[in-house]
Amino acid sequence: CVFFSFGQTRFVLRAQTEPNGIQKIKELPNQDMITLVKYKGNQTNHGIYVLGKLSKDFKMIWDNDLLVNRTENIVNWEVQENEVNVFTTEYFTEDNISVLTRNTYGFEKGNFLKKDTVFIREIAPWKKEFGKSKIYQTFDNAIASVSPPTYLTPLEYQNKVVFSPDSKKTFIYHYIFSEKVLYAMGTVYNEKFQKIGEGKIPIDLNFMSYPMIINNRGDVILSKVTKSGKVALIQYDLKTKQNKYISLVSSNSTRDNLKLHLLNDDEGYLGTLTKKNGQLTGITCAKFSFKEEKIIDKVFHLLDVEFQNEVRKAQKEKHIKEDHNLYNFRLVNFSVDKQEN
């Protein structure tokens, strides 16, 4: 894992060494913490997660068990409206069914409140088409594609759950691979978990789609890229079906690992790796505005020989086999503070 800064913008690069897990700790405004930890695996029987609340001095305030079935995995979780909502996907490959469930716990005492089935959907056979768009393959999905179905949720059965920055909106979506053209079906919920928008989200031909996010207003933000390095950012309102489009034109390098950081409902930053002949060459950071529908500013940071030497030094210190060609790195995250540093 390599950290570096470009001006005051901080970046993190990490070699692919293990599947991505869900976030384990959420810090509260008073510095208390809500934690979700796997206590027992579910390869042979029920799995057990422990949901708990810790004080800022790490004293347990409450804890409660969450049992999951053998083919059930946690998708995401969040503290909302004085409740803790934990979403799980359970899949049945013999019946071609995926089930999304919401488990709700009380925020103050951690008591179990209810379990709701959000939806049950049938999985149709995968359809291959020339030029059909793709989704970005995360490391855990790469493992899921070649692993036994009880290890990780198979790609077609996965449901995505993301939350707005203020945690008041929930966006749930899944990709449809069974049609000629790739698209996603999505639904936006308010803080009372009432539907405020739903519909089909198209992915244009020859694009690679990255994970979607949602702003506090409830707009879906879609990011995607072509093989030639053209990046498209789309702000989509599932209620009105209106959208705004921003493009970062192609270059002589490909772009990879798109990451978004929102400043507000209409502005944010895009971070992306640039590669040439498959090798990492640098990082692009661009500020965008959906209000103006354009890229406001863009900076490219070249990964020169000095930086490559720093990477190899860090790999050696961590006893990681050196990757002299810089093929296997990805942009994990970057942060921008309130002053946009």
Short mmCIF file of C-alpha atoms in Angstrom, two decimals:
data_model
loop_
_atom_site.label_atom_id
_atom_site.label_comp_id
_atom_site.label_asym_id
_atom_site.label_seq_id
_atom_site.Cartn_x
_atom_site.Cartn_y
_atom_site.Cartn_z
CA CYS A 1 0.00 0.00 0.00
CA VAL A 2 1.52 3.31 -1.10
CA PHE A 3 0.43 6.76 0.06
CA PHE A 4 1.46 9.99 -1.62
CA SER A 5 0.22 13.54 -1.97
CA PHE A 6 -0.20 15.77 -4.97
CA GLY A 7 -0.33 19.30 -3.60
CA GLN A 8 -2.72 18.85 -0.70
CA THR A 9 -4.75 16.10 -2.41
CA ARG A 10 -3.89 12.73 -0.90
CA PHE A 11 -3.90 9.53 -2.93
CA VAL A 12 -3.62 5.88 -1.98
CA LEU A 13 -2.35 3.12 -4.26
CA ARG A 14 -2.64 -0.49 -3.21
CA ALA A 15 -1.51 -3.75 -4.75
CA GLN A 16 -4.26 -6.32 -5.20
CA THR A 17 -3.69 -8.76 -2.38
CA GLU A 18 -7.09 -9.60 -0.90
CA PRO A 19 -10.83 -9.19 -1.64
CA ASN A 20 -12.51 -5.96 -0.65
CA GLY A 21 -14.51 -6.29 2.55
CA ILE A 22 -17.34 -4.08 3.72
CA GLN A 23 -16.49 -1.17 5.98
CA LYS A 24 -16.03 -2.48 9.50
CA ILE A 25 -16.26 0.74 11.55
CA LYS A 26 -18.41 3.85 11.29
CA GLU A 27 -17.47 6.79 13.49
CA LEU A 28 -20.30 8.85 15.00
CA PRO A 29 -20.32 12.63 15.57
CA ASN A 30 -19.65 12.16 19.30
CA GLN A 31 -16.67 9.88 18.43
CA ASP A 32 -18.50 6.72 19.48
CA MET A 33 -18.30 3.93 16.91
CA ILE A 34 -20.62 1.36 15.36
CA THR A 35 -18.77 -1.80 14.33
CA LEU A 36 -19.72 -4.85 12.26
CA VAL A 37 -17.35 -7.80 12.55
CA LYS A 38 -17.59 -11.33 11.18
CA TYR A 39 -17.41 -13.73 14.13
CA LYS A 40 -17.98 -17.04 12.31
CA GLY A 41 -17.76 -17.95 8.62
CA ASN A 42 -20.69 -19.43 6.72
CA GLN A 43 -18.99 -21.96 4.44
CA THR A 44 -20.62 -24.97 6.08
CA ASN A 45 -23.54 -23.50 8.03
CA HIS A 46 -24.85 -20.17 9.32
CA GLY A 47 -22.39 -17.31 9.58
CA ILE A 48 -22.40 -14.85 12.47
CA TYR A 49 -21.65 -11.14 12.42
CA VAL A 50 -21.49 -9.06 15.58
CA LEU A 51 -22.96 -5.57 15.37
CA GLY A 52 -21.82 -3.39 18.26
CA LYS A 53 -21.49 0.12 19.59
CA LEU A 54 -18.26 1.27 21.23
CA SER A 55 -17.56 4.42 23.20
CA LYS A 56 -14.69 6.67 22.14
CA ASP A 57 -12.55 5.00 24.80
CA PHE A 58 -13.38 1.57 23.29
CA LYS A 59 -15.84 0.37 25.93
CA MET A 60 -18.66 -1.82 24.62
CA ILE A 61 -22.07 -0.08 24.94
CA TRP A 62 -24.08 -2.84 23.29
CA ASP A 63 -23.68 -5.73 20.84
CA ASN A 64 -26.00 -8.04 18.95
CA ASP A 65 -25.58 -11.01 16.62
CA LEU A 66 -26.62 -11.07 12.98
CA LEU A 67 -26.97 -14.57 11.53
CA VAL A 68 -26.59 -15.10 7.79
CA ASN A 69 -27.33 -18.23 5.78
CA ARG A 70 -24.73 -20.22 3.86
CA THR A 71 -25.32 -18.33 0.59
CA GLU A 72 -26.03 -14.95 2.18
CA ASN A 73 -23.55 -12.08 2.34
CA ILE A 74 -23.67 -8.55 3.72
CA VAL A 75 -23.83 -5.92 0.99
CA ASN A 76 -23.60 -2.67 2.97
CA TRP A 77 -24.84 -0.99 6.15
CA GLU A 78 -25.44 2.47 7.54
CA VAL A 79 -26.77 4.43 10.53
CA GLN A 80 -30.03 6.10 9.44
CA GLU A 81 -32.81 7.84 11.40
CA ASN A 82 -31.66 6.44 14.78
CA GLU A 83 -31.52 2.95 13.31
CA VAL A 84 -28.76 0.73 11.99
CA ASN A 85 -29.73 -0.85 8.66
CA VAL A 86 -27.78 -3.87 7.42
CA PHE A 87 -28.48 -5.09 3.86
CA THR A 88 -27.78 -8.67 2.78
CA THR A 89 -28.04 -10.56 -0.49
CA GLU A 90 -28.99 -14.24 -0.45
CA TYR A 91 -28.68 -16.16 -3.70
CA PHE A 92 -30.13 -19.46 -4.90
CA THR A 93 -28.25 -20.62 -8.01
CA GLU A 94 -30.44 -23.71 -8.50
CA ASP A 95 -33.55 -21.52 -8.74
CA ASN A 96 -31.79 -18.50 -10.32
CA ILE A 97 -33.05 -16.14 -7.61
CA SER A 98 -31.45 -13.23 -5.73
CA VAL A 99 -33.01 -11.83 -2.55
CA LEU A 100 -32.13 -8.47 -0.98
CA THR A 101 -33.00 -8.09 2.71
CA ARG A 102 -32.83 -5.17 5.13
CA ASN A 103 -32.15 -5.95 8.83
CA THR A 104 -32.93 -3.07 11.19
CA TYR A 105 -31.52 -2.57 14.71
CA GLY A 106 -32.16 0.13 17.27
CA PHE A 107 -29.40 2.73 17.49
CA GLU A 108 -29.53 3.34 21.26
CA LYS A 109 -29.69 -0.26 22.55
CA GLY A 110 -28.87 -2.36 19.49
CA ASN A 111 -32.12 -4.33 19.79
CA PHE A 112 -33.33 -6.14 16.68
CA LEU A 113 -36.38 -4.35 15.24
CA LYS A 114 -37.38 -5.96 11.94
CA LYS A 115 -36.33 -7.82 8.83
CA ASP A 116 -37.74 -6.74 5.46
CA THR A 117 -37.42 -8.35 2.06
CA VAL A 118 -36.62 -5.44 -0.27
CA PHE A 119 -37.09 -7.54 -3.42
CA ILE A 120 -36.79 -10.99 -4.94
CA ARG A 121 -35.57 -11.09 -8.54
CA GLU A 122 -35.03 -13.81 -11.11
CA ILE A 123 -31.69 -14.11 -12.89
CA ALA A 124 -31.92 -14.65 -16.64
CA PRO A 125 -29.07 -16.28 -18.65
CA TRP A 126 -26.09 -14.09 -19.52
CA LYS A 127 -26.12 -12.79 -23.09
CA LYS A 128 -22.95 -11.96 -25.03
CA GLU A 129 -23.01 -9.27 -27.72
CA PHE A 130 -20.26 -7.60 -29.71
CA GLY A 131 -19.46 -4.13 -28.31
CA LYS A 132 -21.61 -4.69 -25.23
CA SER A 133 -20.62 -2.52 -22.32
CA LYS A 134 -18.91 -4.00 -19.28
CA ILE A 135 -18.65 -3.30 -15.58
CA TYR A 136 -15.37 -2.67 -13.82
CA GLN A 137 -14.09 -5.92 -12.34
CA THR A 138 -13.14 -5.37 -8.72
CA PHE A 139 -10.72 -7.75 -7.08
CA ASP A 140 -13.46 -9.52 -5.12
CA ASN A 141 -15.52 -9.96 -8.31
CA ALA A 142 -12.49 -11.46 -10.04
CA ILE A 143 -12.31 -14.01 -7.23
CA ALA A 144 -16.09 -14.54 -7.29
CA SER A 145 -16.00 -15.37 -11.00
CA VAL A 146 -13.75 -18.42 -10.44
CA SER A 147 -14.72 -19.44 -6.91
CA PRO A 148 -17.35 -21.89 -5.66
CA PRO A 149 -20.77 -20.17 -5.43
CA THR A 150 -20.75 -20.37 -1.63
CA TYR A 151 -17.58 -18.26 -1.32
CA LEU A 152 -18.78 -14.91 -2.67
CA THR A 153 -22.02 -13.79 -4.28
CA PRO A 154 -21.87 -14.60 -8.03
CA LEU A 155 -21.73 -11.50 -10.22
CA GLU A 156 -25.21 -11.81 -11.77
CA TYR A 157 -26.79 -12.22 -8.32
CA GLN A 158 -25.14 -9.20 -6.72
CA ASN A 159 -27.15 -6.20 -5.53
CA LYS A 160 -25.47 -2.87 -4.85
CA VAL A 161 -26.50 -0.64 -1.94
CA VAL A 162 -24.96 2.83 -1.59
CA PHE A 163 -25.82 5.81 0.62
CA SER A 164 -25.76 9.56 0.09
CA PRO A 165 -23.03 11.54 1.91
CA ASP A 166 -25.54 12.64 4.57
CA SER A 167 -26.82 9.01 4.88
CA LYS A 168 -30.44 10.12 4.30
CA LYS A 169 -30.83 8.59 0.84
CA THR A 170 -30.32 4.96 -0.15
CA PHE A 171 -29.66 3.85 -3.71
CA ILE A 172 -30.09 0.19 -4.62
CA TYR A 173 -29.21 -1.14 -8.05
CA HIS A 174 -28.23 -4.25 -9.99
CA TYR A 175 -26.97 -4.86 -13.50
CA ILE A 176 -28.94 -6.72 -16.16
CA PHE A 177 -26.60 -8.96 -18.17
CA SER A 178 -29.30 -10.92 -20.02
CA GLU A 179 -30.12 -8.30 -22.69
CA LYS A 180 -28.27 -7.22 -25.85
CA VAL A 181 -27.36 -3.91 -24.19
CA LEU A 182 -26.04 -3.64 -20.63
CA TYR A 183 -28.10 -1.54 -18.23
CA ALA A 184 -28.84 -1.25 -14.52
CA MET A 185 -32.14 -1.18 -12.66
CA GLY A 186 -32.06 1.26 -9.75
CA THR A 187 -34.26 2.61 -6.98
CA VAL A 188 -33.72 5.62 -4.70
CA TYR A 189 -35.22 5.70 -1.20
CA ASN A 190 -35.60 8.60 1.25
CA GLU A 191 -34.75 8.57 4.97
CA LYS A 192 -38.04 6.74 5.72
CA PHE A 193 -37.06 4.10 3.15
CA GLN A 194 -39.85 5.20 0.81
CA LYS A 195 -39.28 5.06 -2.94
CA ILE A 196 -38.68 8.46 -4.52
CA GLY A 197 -37.40 7.32 -7.89
CA GLU A 198 -36.75 4.17 -9.87
CA GLY A 199 -36.00 3.07 -13.40
CA LYS A 200 -33.55 1.81 -15.98
CA ILE A 201 -30.05 3.31 -16.16
CA PRO A 202 -28.51 2.71 -19.61
CA ILE A 203 -24.81 2.02 -20.15
CA ASP A 204 -23.71 3.09 -23.65
CA LEU A 205 -21.97 0.61 -25.95
CA ASN A 206 -18.20 0.16 -25.66
CA PHE A 207 -18.01 1.72 -22.18
CA MET A 208 -16.69 0.27 -18.93
CA SER A 209 -19.08 1.21 -16.10
CA TYR A 210 -17.77 1.93 -12.60
CA PRO A 211 -19.69 1.73 -9.29
CA MET A 212 -22.46 4.32 -9.07
CA ILE A 213 -22.92 6.79 -6.22
CA ILE A 214 -25.71 9.11 -5.10
CA ASN A 215 -25.72 12.72 -3.92
CA ASN A 216 -27.77 14.22 -1.06
CA ARG A 217 -30.47 15.37 -3.50
CA GLY A 218 -31.00 11.82 -4.68
CA ASP A 219 -29.35 12.05 -8.10
CA VAL A 220 -27.43 9.01 -9.31
CA ILE A 221 -23.86 9.67 -10.49
CA LEU A 222 -22.59 7.27 -13.15
CA SER A 223 -18.94 7.17 -14.27
CA LYS A 224 -17.68 5.17 -17.24
CA VAL A 225 -14.72 5.03 -19.62
CA THR A 226 -13.87 3.73 -23.10
CA LYS A 227 -10.78 1.79 -24.16
CA SER A 228 -9.40 4.99 -25.70
CA GLY A 229 -9.53 6.78 -22.32
CA LYS A 230 -12.67 8.89 -22.84
CA VAL A 231 -14.41 9.38 -19.48
CA ALA A 232 -18.12 10.17 -19.19
CA LEU A 233 -19.79 11.42 -16.00
CA ILE A 234 -23.60 11.44 -15.87
CA GLN A 235 -25.91 12.89 -13.24
CA TYR A 236 -29.23 11.08 -13.52
CA ASP A 237 -32.56 11.83 -11.82
CA LEU A 238 -34.53 8.58 -11.61
CA LYS A 239 -37.74 10.48 -10.81
CA THR A 240 -37.77 12.96 -13.71
CA LYS A 241 -35.45 10.93 -16.01
CA GLN A 242 -33.45 14.11 -16.68
CA ASN A 243 -29.68 13.89 -16.91
CA LYS A 244 -26.54 16.02 -17.26
CA TYR A 245 -23.43 14.87 -19.10
CA ILE A 246 -19.72 15.70 -18.71
CA SER A 247 -16.91 14.28 -20.83
CA LEU A 248 -13.16 14.04 -20.30
CA VAL A 249 -11.79 13.57 -23.81
CA SER A 250 -9.60 10.69 -24.95
CA SER A 251 -5.82 10.88 -24.65
CA ASN A 252 -2.84 8.87 -25.83
CA SER A 253 -3.15 6.85 -22.61
CA THR A 254 -5.94 4.70 -21.25
CA ARG A 255 -7.71 5.67 -18.03
CA ASP A 256 -8.52 3.20 -15.27
CA ASN A 257 -9.77 2.98 -11.65
CA LEU A 258 -12.21 5.90 -11.71
CA LYS A 259 -12.92 7.34 -8.24
CA LEU A 260 -15.35 10.17 -7.42
CA HIS A 261 -15.38 12.58 -4.48
CA LEU A 262 -18.42 14.88 -4.17
CA LEU A 263 -18.07 18.41 -2.80
CA ASN A 264 -21.82 19.06 -3.04
CA ASP A 265 -24.76 17.90 -5.15
CA ASP A 266 -23.32 19.33 -8.38
CA GLU A 267 -19.54 19.50 -7.96
CA GLY A 268 -16.78 17.09 -7.19
CA TYR A 269 -13.44 15.59 -8.15
CA LEU A 270 -12.56 12.67 -10.39
CA GLY A 271 -9.41 10.66 -9.75
CA THR A 272 -8.20 8.11 -12.29
CA LEU A 273 -5.07 6.15 -13.12
CA THR A 274 -3.51 6.55 -16.55
CA LYS A 275 -1.77 3.67 -18.27
CA LYS A 276 0.19 3.12 -21.44
CA ASN A 277 0.65 -0.38 -22.86
CA GLY A 278 -0.90 -1.65 -19.63
CA GLN A 279 1.66 0.00 -17.36
CA LEU A 280 0.85 2.66 -14.79
CA THR A 281 2.15 6.07 -15.91
CA GLY A 282 0.37 8.60 -13.70
CA ILE A 283 -2.76 9.92 -12.04
CA THR A 284 -5.26 12.44 -13.37
CA CYS A 285 -7.28 14.61 -10.96
CA ALA A 286 -10.11 16.66 -12.48
CA LYS A 287 -12.71 18.96 -10.91
CA PHE A 288 -16.13 18.74 -12.51
CA SER A 289 -19.39 20.71 -12.33
CA PHE A 290 -22.76 19.33 -13.39
CA LYS A 291 -24.24 22.80 -13.02
CA GLU A 292 -21.91 24.02 -15.77
CA GLU A 293 -21.75 20.55 -17.37
CA LYS A 294 -18.00 20.64 -17.87
CA ILE A 295 -14.56 19.85 -16.45
CA ILE A 296 -13.44 22.97 -14.56
CA ASP A 297 -9.83 22.01 -13.96
CA LYS A 298 -7.56 19.05 -14.65
CA VAL A 299 -4.08 18.12 -13.46
CA PHE A 300 -1.90 15.16 -14.41
CA HIS A 301 0.69 13.79 -11.97
CA LEU A 302 3.42 11.77 -13.66
CA LEU A 303 4.71 8.72 -11.81
CA ASP A 304 8.36 9.32 -12.55
CA VAL A 305 11.41 7.20 -11.76
CA GLU A 306 11.73 8.73 -8.29
CA PHE A 307 8.21 7.68 -7.37
CA GLN A 308 8.72 4.20 -8.79
CA ASN A 309 11.79 3.84 -6.60
CA GLU A 310 9.67 4.82 -3.57
CA VAL A 311 7.14 2.12 -4.49
CA ARG A 312 9.82 -0.55 -4.77
CA LYS A 313 11.36 0.51 -1.48
CA ALA A 314 7.96 0.22 0.24
CA GLN A 315 7.39 -3.20 -1.34
CA LYS A 316 10.75 -4.40 -0.09
CA GLU A 317 10.07 -3.16 3.45
CA LYS A 318 6.71 -4.99 3.45
CA HIS A 319 8.28 -8.14 1.96
CA ILE A 320 6.07 -7.84 -1.12
CA LYS A 321 7.44 -9.15 -4.39
CA GLU A 322 8.54 -6.17 -6.47
CA ASP A 323 6.41 -5.29 -9.48
CA HIS A 324 8.91 -3.56 -11.75
CA ASN A 325 6.33 -2.94 -14.47
CA LEU A 326 3.67 -1.34 -12.20
CA TYR A 327 0.89 -3.41 -13.72
CA ASN A 328 -1.00 -4.46 -10.62
CA PHE A 329 -1.80 -1.24 -8.78
CA ARG A 330 -5.12 0.49 -8.42
CA LEU A 331 -6.36 3.77 -7.03
CA VAL A 332 -8.13 2.93 -3.79
CA ASN A 333 -9.22 6.40 -2.68
CA PHE A 334 -8.36 10.05 -2.53
CA SER A 335 -9.56 12.80 -0.23
CA VAL A 336 -10.37 16.48 -0.65
CA ASP A 337 -11.03 18.70 2.38
CA LYS A 338 -13.56 21.54 2.69
CA GLN A 339 -11.04 24.02 1.33
CA GLU A 340 -10.59 21.71 -1.69
CA ASN A 341 -7.03 20.89 -0.74
#
